[in-house]
Amino acid sequence: MGEFDAIRPYDDAEVPAVMDRLLADRDLMRMLAAYRFPRLARWFPGLLQSAVQRGLRREARGITCVDTLQHKLEPYLDRLIESSTLQVTYSGLENLQKGQSHLFLANHRDIVMDPAFVNYALYHAGHPTPRMAIGDNLLQRPFVADLMRLNKCFIVHRSLTGRREKLQAYQTMSAYISHSLRQSESIWIAQAEGRAKDGLDETDPAIIKMLCMSRKGEDFGEVIRSLRLVPVSIAYEWDPCDAMKARELEQKARLGEYRKETGEDDRSIAMGLTGYKGRVHVAFGQPLQEAYADAKAVARAVDQQILTQYRLYPSNYLALEQQGELPTAVADWRSSFPAAEVAAEEQRFAERLAALLPAQQPYWLLQYANPVRSRLRVLEAV
């Protein structure tokens, strides 16, 4: 068994066998049939599962490597993005050097769509897609693990409880990331464990320390420069999972803990994929090349780029207004948007807020208001 076999994505030689395994997976066929034919699947489950399986077998012909699979999936991702967004924009792609690997350290709002939007931008700009970190908590079903590892995902072992096991897992992941970068394979990883459910995007210095663990004895500043670390900021005008996040935050505040329901991660993934996002902006920052003293300094530099490049939408300012806090610096925010756009989003804002229980509404507002506060805090510190 290779050093990284337990966490790495599948390689090209493994693709045919994994594809065969997926096409024979009854749980996957059942789920796809229910998604594609939600009404008929209740009455004719076996027939529709067989039809889905036959269709997928036709689509899968000729897929013998990861690149071919991604080319095959690209039109589906295009349609998914077109059906769930109003507009997708990008900035900073000129900061990336072609033929060079990068470590993309990003804020994290959606389980699947965050790296998908990054992939989409890089693919269409002619850059190779990166290997992506995904927590093992999301890979409870075998077919989910297969699908993710086929699509260049590597596994982050978050479910470990023992200190020694955690340390070993971090060391292995650090070594794998360095190994990938040396092979000219880029990496996408979130700036902190889990999604920022309260809208506060903050880089955990522990992530920076993990990235350097496998290179002890080397100069810290040189290690950071060699990683070619690029902060990435992604902003959704509307988060499809905002109500689920508000429910979780409210329950955690009231009871001191939150226990996920069975299948909740699957619902979050499905909602994030298909739910309405409005406008989306992905900003690629400048690679970090300064001589940073420690992990905290790197985390601050990442935060500064992510927060200053975060695209703010009417939903963000409306949430701050609803909370009764509108600093002078953003009091005239409406003048930055067309009046018709503001009016339409005000109505959407009111409808989404009213659909929540009163106890959950403050936590929903936080998700949209906090990015404005974070931007102002960073600008004041400059």
Short mmCIF file of C-alpha atoms in Angstrom, two decimals:
data_model
loop_
_atom_site.label_atom_id
_atom_site.label_comp_id
_atom_site.label_asym_id
_atom_site.label_seq_id
_atom_site.Cartn_x
_atom_site.Cartn_y
_atom_site.Cartn_z
CA MET A 1 0.00 0.00 0.00
CA GLY A 2 1.37 3.42 -0.99
CA GLU A 3 2.01 6.18 1.54
CA PHE A 4 -1.05 8.17 0.48
CA ASP A 5 -3.42 5.43 -0.71
CA ALA A 6 -5.83 5.96 2.20
CA ILE A 7 -6.49 9.60 1.30
CA ARG A 8 -5.50 10.28 -2.32
CA PRO A 9 -7.86 10.61 -5.32
CA TYR A 10 -8.14 7.70 -7.70
CA ASP A 11 -5.58 7.61 -10.49
CA ASP A 12 -6.31 6.95 -14.16
CA ALA A 13 -5.64 3.20 -13.92
CA GLU A 14 -8.38 2.86 -11.27
CA VAL A 15 -11.08 4.74 -13.18
CA PRO A 16 -12.66 1.82 -15.16
CA ALA A 17 -13.08 -0.40 -12.08
CA VAL A 18 -14.54 2.45 -10.01
CA MET A 19 -16.94 3.38 -12.81
CA ASP A 20 -18.14 -0.24 -12.98
CA ARG A 21 -18.63 -0.25 -9.21
CA LEU A 22 -20.66 2.97 -9.32
CA LEU A 23 -22.87 1.76 -12.16
CA ALA A 24 -23.69 -1.35 -10.12
CA ASP A 25 -24.46 0.59 -6.92
CA ARG A 26 -28.17 0.27 -6.13
CA ASP A 27 -28.23 3.14 -3.64
CA LEU A 28 -26.77 5.51 -6.24
CA MET A 29 -29.23 4.38 -8.93
CA ARG A 30 -32.12 4.76 -6.49
CA MET A 31 -31.04 8.28 -5.56
CA LEU A 32 -30.56 9.37 -9.19
CA ALA A 33 -33.89 7.92 -10.25
CA ALA A 34 -35.66 9.75 -7.42
CA TYR A 35 -33.93 13.01 -8.39
CA ARG A 36 -34.58 12.66 -12.13
CA PHE A 37 -38.15 11.31 -11.83
CA PRO A 38 -39.39 12.38 -8.35
CA ARG A 39 -43.02 11.34 -8.89
CA LEU A 40 -42.69 8.27 -11.08
CA ALA A 41 -39.88 6.80 -8.95
CA ARG A 42 -42.39 6.20 -6.15
CA TRP A 43 -44.56 3.99 -8.37
CA PHE A 44 -41.99 2.32 -10.64
CA PRO A 45 -38.69 2.37 -8.69
CA GLY A 46 -37.12 -0.72 -10.25
CA LEU A 47 -38.02 0.24 -13.83
CA LEU A 48 -36.68 3.77 -13.50
CA GLN A 49 -33.50 2.67 -11.74
CA SER A 50 -32.80 0.31 -14.61
CA ALA A 51 -33.46 3.10 -17.12
CA VAL A 52 -31.08 5.44 -15.28
CA GLN A 53 -28.46 2.72 -15.15
CA ARG A 54 -28.69 2.07 -18.90
CA GLY A 55 -28.42 5.77 -19.65
CA LEU A 56 -25.36 6.16 -17.43
CA ARG A 57 -23.68 3.16 -19.03
CA ARG A 58 -24.04 4.83 -22.42
CA GLU A 59 -22.63 8.10 -21.04
CA ALA A 60 -19.73 6.28 -19.38
CA ARG A 61 -18.43 4.69 -22.57
CA GLY A 62 -14.93 5.84 -23.30
CA ILE A 63 -14.25 7.19 -19.81
CA THR A 64 -10.90 5.66 -18.97
CA CYS A 65 -9.13 8.51 -17.13
CA VAL A 66 -9.88 11.41 -14.79
CA ASP A 67 -9.45 14.11 -17.46
CA THR A 68 -11.97 12.40 -19.74
CA LEU A 69 -14.42 12.15 -16.85
CA GLN A 70 -14.08 15.86 -16.07
CA HIS A 71 -14.53 16.81 -19.74
CA LYS A 72 -17.66 14.65 -19.77
CA LEU A 73 -19.01 16.29 -16.60
CA GLU A 74 -18.26 19.87 -17.69
CA PRO A 75 -21.49 20.41 -19.72
CA TYR A 76 -23.55 19.13 -16.76
CA LEU A 77 -21.78 21.56 -14.42
CA ASP A 78 -22.44 24.37 -16.91
CA ARG A 79 -26.15 23.59 -16.93
CA LEU A 80 -26.26 23.25 -13.15
CA ILE A 81 -24.63 26.65 -12.72
CA GLU A 82 -26.87 28.28 -15.31
CA SER A 83 -30.02 26.89 -13.68
CA SER A 84 -29.13 27.88 -10.11
CA THR A 85 -27.42 31.28 -10.54
CA LEU A 86 -28.29 34.63 -12.03
CA GLN A 87 -24.68 35.51 -12.84
CA VAL A 88 -21.20 34.13 -12.09
CA THR A 89 -18.18 36.44 -12.25
CA TYR A 90 -14.49 35.98 -11.56
CA SER A 91 -11.52 38.21 -10.85
CA GLY A 92 -7.80 37.71 -10.28
CA LEU A 93 -7.20 34.85 -12.70
CA GLU A 94 -4.35 36.91 -14.14
CA ASN A 95 -2.55 36.39 -10.80
CA LEU A 96 -2.06 32.71 -11.62
CA GLN A 97 0.95 31.51 -13.55
CA LYS A 98 0.16 28.87 -16.16
CA GLY A 99 2.17 25.69 -15.86
CA GLN A 100 2.63 26.36 -12.14
CA SER A 101 0.89 24.64 -9.24
CA HIS A 102 -0.90 26.72 -6.61
CA LEU A 103 -2.39 26.09 -3.18
CA PHE A 104 -5.83 27.70 -3.16
CA LEU A 105 -6.87 28.57 0.41
CA ALA A 106 -10.52 29.59 0.34
CA ASN A 107 -13.36 30.72 2.51
CA HIS A 108 -16.01 28.02 2.79
CA ARG A 109 -19.77 28.37 2.43
CA ASP A 110 -20.95 25.35 0.43
CA ILE A 111 -19.78 21.73 0.62
CA VAL A 112 -19.59 21.04 -3.12
CA MET A 113 -20.15 24.30 -4.98
CA ASP A 114 -17.21 26.22 -3.48
CA PRO A 115 -14.58 24.00 -5.15
CA ALA A 116 -16.88 23.50 -8.15
CA PHE A 117 -16.90 27.24 -8.91
CA VAL A 118 -13.11 27.36 -8.52
CA ASN A 119 -12.79 24.35 -10.85
CA TYR A 120 -15.13 25.99 -13.35
CA ALA A 121 -13.04 29.16 -13.46
CA LEU A 122 -9.71 27.35 -13.77
CA TYR A 123 -11.00 24.90 -16.39
CA HIS A 124 -12.32 27.66 -18.66
CA ALA A 125 -9.16 29.74 -18.18
CA GLY A 126 -7.01 26.85 -19.37
CA HIS A 127 -5.58 25.85 -15.98
CA PRO A 128 -5.62 22.25 -14.70
CA THR A 129 -8.26 21.64 -12.04
CA PRO A 130 -6.90 21.21 -8.49
CA ARG A 131 -7.03 18.30 -6.09
CA MET A 132 -9.63 19.14 -3.44
CA ALA A 133 -9.78 18.42 0.28
CA ILE A 134 -13.01 16.88 1.58
CA GLY A 135 -13.87 15.74 5.11
CA ASP A 136 -14.48 12.05 5.73
CA ASN A 137 -17.69 12.99 7.56
CA LEU A 138 -19.22 13.59 4.12
CA LEU A 139 -18.22 10.19 2.76
CA GLN A 140 -20.45 7.89 4.78
CA ARG A 141 -21.86 6.16 1.70
CA PRO A 142 -19.41 4.18 -0.46
CA PHE A 143 -20.69 5.66 -3.71
CA VAL A 144 -20.18 9.24 -2.40
CA ALA A 145 -16.56 8.43 -1.54
CA ASP A 146 -16.06 6.90 -4.99
CA LEU A 147 -17.61 9.88 -6.78
CA MET A 148 -15.51 12.38 -4.86
CA ARG A 149 -12.22 10.51 -5.23
CA LEU A 150 -12.89 10.08 -8.95
CA ASN A 151 -13.18 13.87 -9.20
CA LYS A 152 -9.72 14.61 -7.72
CA CYS A 153 -10.82 14.83 -4.06
CA PHE A 154 -8.52 13.69 -1.26
CA ILE A 155 -9.75 12.78 2.20
CA VAL A 156 -9.34 14.81 5.39
CA HIS A 157 -9.82 12.53 8.40
CA ARG A 158 -11.95 14.70 10.69
CA SER A 159 -13.69 11.89 12.56
CA LEU A 160 -10.56 10.77 14.42
CA THR A 161 -10.67 11.34 18.19
CA GLY A 162 -7.27 10.23 19.51
CA ARG A 163 -4.55 12.89 19.70
CA ARG A 164 -1.88 10.59 18.24
CA GLU A 165 -4.14 9.50 15.36
CA LYS A 166 -5.04 13.10 14.57
CA LEU A 167 -1.39 14.14 14.55
CA GLN A 168 -0.49 11.29 12.20
CA ALA A 169 -3.39 12.19 9.89
CA TYR A 170 -2.27 15.84 9.75
CA GLN A 171 1.30 14.83 8.98
CA THR A 172 0.16 12.53 6.18
CA MET A 173 -2.08 15.23 4.70
CA SER A 174 0.72 17.81 4.92
CA ALA A 175 3.10 15.44 3.14
CA TYR A 176 0.48 14.66 0.50
CA ILE A 177 -0.16 18.35 -0.23
CA SER A 178 3.58 19.05 -0.57
CA HIS A 179 3.95 15.95 -2.75
CA SER A 180 1.10 17.11 -5.01
CA LEU A 181 2.52 20.61 -5.42
CA ARG A 182 5.91 19.19 -6.36
CA GLN A 183 4.13 17.11 -9.02
CA SER A 184 2.65 20.36 -10.41
CA GLU A 185 -0.80 19.44 -9.06
CA SER A 186 -2.67 22.36 -7.50
CA ILE A 187 -4.64 22.00 -4.25
CA TRP A 188 -7.90 23.50 -2.99
CA ILE A 189 -8.49 23.54 0.76
CA ALA A 190 -10.79 25.53 3.06
CA GLN A 191 -9.35 28.17 5.41
CA ALA A 192 -10.91 26.46 8.45
CA GLU A 193 -12.61 23.18 9.30
CA GLY A 194 -16.24 23.21 8.22
CA ARG A 195 -18.36 25.89 6.60
CA ALA A 196 -18.57 29.41 8.01
CA LYS A 197 -22.22 29.14 8.99
CA ASP A 198 -22.30 32.58 10.65
CA GLY A 199 -20.71 34.40 7.71
CA LEU A 200 -17.44 35.02 9.55
CA ASP A 201 -14.58 34.02 7.27
CA GLU A 202 -11.46 33.54 9.39
CA THR A 203 -8.36 31.51 8.57
CA ASP A 204 -7.43 29.01 11.27
CA PRO A 205 -3.66 29.24 11.94
CA ALA A 206 -3.77 25.48 12.61
CA ILE A 207 -4.38 24.98 8.87
CA ILE A 208 -1.22 26.95 8.10
CA LYS A 209 0.74 24.91 10.65
CA MET A 210 -0.56 21.69 9.12
CA LEU A 211 0.64 22.75 5.68
CA CYS A 212 4.17 23.11 7.05
CA MET A 213 4.27 20.01 9.28
CA SER A 214 6.00 17.79 6.74
CA ARG A 215 8.78 20.31 6.20
CA LYS A 216 10.22 20.71 9.67
CA GLY A 217 13.71 22.14 9.79
CA GLU A 218 13.12 24.40 6.78
CA ASP A 219 12.78 28.16 7.05
CA PHE A 220 9.09 28.98 7.69
CA GLY A 221 8.98 31.95 5.33
CA GLU A 222 10.57 29.94 2.53
CA VAL A 223 8.10 27.11 3.02
CA ILE A 224 5.15 29.51 2.72
CA ARG A 225 6.59 31.08 -0.44
CA SER A 226 7.18 27.65 -1.99
CA LEU A 227 3.54 26.68 -1.42
CA ARG A 228 2.43 29.49 -3.77
CA LEU A 229 -0.55 30.03 -1.48
CA VAL A 230 -3.41 31.92 -3.20
CA PRO A 231 -6.30 33.25 -1.05
CA VAL A 232 -9.66 32.70 -2.75
CA SER A 233 -12.84 34.53 -1.82
CA ILE A 234 -16.25 33.23 -2.89
CA ALA A 235 -19.43 35.20 -2.30
CA TYR A 236 -22.99 34.00 -2.88
CA GLU A 237 -25.74 36.58 -3.10
CA TRP A 238 -28.05 33.93 -1.62
CA ASP A 239 -26.97 30.80 0.20
CA PRO A 240 -29.32 27.90 -0.61
CA CYS A 241 -28.52 26.37 2.80
CA ASP A 242 -29.01 29.56 4.83
CA ALA A 243 -32.18 28.34 6.59
CA MET A 244 -30.53 25.03 7.56
CA LYS A 245 -27.53 26.92 8.94
CA ALA A 246 -29.76 29.31 10.91
CA ARG A 247 -31.60 26.35 12.43
CA GLU A 248 -28.30 24.75 13.46
CA LEU A 249 -26.91 27.97 14.99
CA GLU A 250 -30.12 28.65 16.93
CA GLN A 251 -30.28 25.13 18.31
CA LYS A 252 -26.61 25.17 19.30
CA ALA A 253 -27.07 28.51 21.10
CA ARG A 254 -30.20 27.28 22.90
CA LEU A 255 -29.12 23.73 23.79
CA GLY A 256 -25.33 24.00 23.75
CA GLU A 257 -24.99 21.41 20.99
CA TYR A 258 -26.38 20.41 17.63
CA ARG A 259 -26.92 16.87 16.44
CA LYS A 260 -27.30 16.32 12.73
CA GLU A 261 -30.26 14.34 11.50
CA THR A 262 -29.72 11.23 9.39
CA GLY A 263 -29.07 12.28 5.80
CA GLU A 264 -28.61 15.95 6.67
CA ASP A 265 -25.27 16.22 4.88
CA ASP A 266 -26.83 14.67 1.77
CA ARG A 267 -29.63 17.26 1.88
CA SER A 268 -27.10 20.07 2.31
CA ILE A 269 -25.16 18.85 -0.72
CA ALA A 270 -28.33 18.57 -2.83
CA MET A 271 -29.61 21.96 -1.71
CA GLY A 272 -26.25 23.60 -2.36
CA LEU A 273 -26.09 22.08 -5.85
CA THR A 274 -29.58 22.94 -7.05
CA GLY A 275 -30.76 25.83 -4.84
CA TYR A 276 -30.93 29.43 -6.08
CA LYS A 277 -27.73 31.40 -5.47
CA GLY A 278 -28.40 34.64 -7.30
CA ARG A 279 -25.10 36.28 -8.23
CA VAL A 280 -21.84 34.55 -7.38
CA HIS A 281 -18.34 36.05 -7.44
CA VAL A 282 -15.05 34.20 -7.06
CA ALA A 283 -11.92 36.31 -6.48
CA PHE A 284 -8.42 34.85 -6.80
CA GLY A 285 -5.91 36.77 -4.72
CA GLN A 286 -2.18 37.38 -5.06
CA PRO A 287 0.14 34.47 -4.15
CA LEU A 288 1.70 35.05 -0.72
CA GLN A 289 5.39 35.77 -1.23
CA GLU A 290 6.37 37.90 1.77
CA ALA A 291 8.59 36.74 4.63
CA TYR A 292 5.96 35.83 7.22
CA ALA A 293 7.12 35.20 10.78
CA ASP A 294 4.55 32.61 11.84
CA ALA A 295 1.23 30.93 11.09
CA LYS A 296 -0.80 33.76 12.64
CA ALA A 297 0.83 36.29 10.33
CA VAL A 298 0.00 34.13 7.30
CA ALA A 299 -3.59 33.71 8.50
CA ARG A 300 -3.96 37.50 8.82
CA ALA A 301 -2.60 38.00 5.30
CA VAL A 302 -5.03 35.43 3.89
CA ASP A 303 -7.95 37.03 5.75
CA GLN A 304 -7.07 40.49 4.47
CA GLN A 305 -7.22 39.33 0.86
CA ILE A 306 -10.34 37.19 1.27
CA LEU A 307 -12.31 39.88 3.10
CA THR A 308 -11.28 42.86 0.97
CA GLN A 309 -12.06 40.97 -2.25
CA TYR A 310 -15.35 39.49 -1.00
CA ARG A 311 -18.16 40.76 -3.28
CA LEU A 312 -20.95 42.34 -1.21
CA TYR A 313 -24.53 42.22 -2.51
CA PRO A 314 -27.79 43.95 -1.49
CA SER A 315 -28.59 40.91 0.69
CA ASN A 316 -25.56 41.71 2.86
CA TYR A 317 -26.46 45.35 3.40
CA LEU A 318 -30.16 44.59 3.91
CA ALA A 319 -29.26 42.17 6.71
CA LEU A 320 -27.15 44.83 8.43
CA GLU A 321 -30.01 47.31 8.07
CA GLN A 322 -32.46 44.79 9.53
CA GLN A 323 -30.21 44.48 12.57
CA GLY A 324 -30.30 48.24 13.03
CA GLU A 325 -26.58 48.65 12.35
CA LEU A 326 -25.54 50.64 9.30
CA PRO A 327 -22.21 52.45 9.76
CA THR A 328 -21.69 55.76 8.00
CA ALA A 329 -19.17 54.13 5.65
CA VAL A 330 -21.92 52.05 4.02
CA ALA A 331 -24.98 54.20 4.68
CA ASP A 332 -25.27 55.05 0.97
CA TRP A 333 -24.93 51.46 -0.27
CA ARG A 334 -28.08 51.63 -2.42
CA SER A 335 -26.41 54.05 -4.81
CA SER A 336 -23.99 51.26 -5.81
CA PHE A 337 -26.77 49.11 -7.30
CA PRO A 338 -29.55 49.71 -9.87
CA ALA A 339 -32.78 50.72 -8.14
CA ALA A 340 -34.75 47.89 -9.78
CA GLU A 341 -32.20 45.34 -8.53
CA VAL A 342 -32.42 46.66 -4.97
CA ALA A 343 -36.23 46.58 -5.05
CA ALA A 344 -36.30 42.99 -6.31
CA GLU A 345 -33.79 41.81 -3.73
CA GLU A 346 -35.63 43.62 -0.91
CA GLN A 347 -38.72 41.59 -1.74
CA ARG A 348 -36.75 38.35 -1.94
CA PHE A 349 -35.03 39.22 1.35
CA ALA A 350 -38.35 39.82 3.14
CA GLU A 351 -39.84 36.57 1.83
CA ARG A 352 -36.86 34.44 2.85
CA LEU A 353 -36.68 36.02 6.29
CA ALA A 354 -40.41 35.60 6.90
CA ALA A 355 -40.19 31.88 6.07
CA LEU A 356 -38.06 31.29 9.19
CA LEU A 357 -39.13 30.81 12.79
CA PRO A 358 -38.65 34.07 14.75
CA ALA A 359 -35.96 32.45 16.94
CA GLN A 360 -33.93 31.51 13.85
CA GLN A 361 -34.11 34.89 12.12
CA PRO A 362 -31.21 36.58 14.01
CA TYR A 363 -28.89 33.73 13.02
CA TRP A 364 -30.01 33.95 9.40
CA LEU A 365 -29.25 37.67 9.39
CA LEU A 366 -25.75 37.06 10.78
CA GLN A 367 -24.80 35.03 7.71
CA TYR A 368 -25.40 38.00 5.44
CA ALA A 369 -24.48 40.92 7.73
CA ASN A 370 -21.15 39.60 9.03
CA PRO A 371 -19.29 39.88 5.70
CA VAL A 372 -19.97 43.64 5.73
CA ARG A 373 -18.67 43.93 9.29
CA SER A 374 -15.59 41.89 8.41
CA ARG A 375 -14.84 44.07 5.37
CA LEU A 376 -15.14 47.26 7.41
CA ARG A 377 -12.94 45.85 10.18
CA VAL A 378 -10.16 44.95 7.73
CA LEU A 379 -10.33 48.30 5.93
CA GLU A 380 -10.15 50.19 9.23
CA ALA A 381 -7.03 48.21 10.20
CA VAL A 382 -5.16 49.10 7.00
#
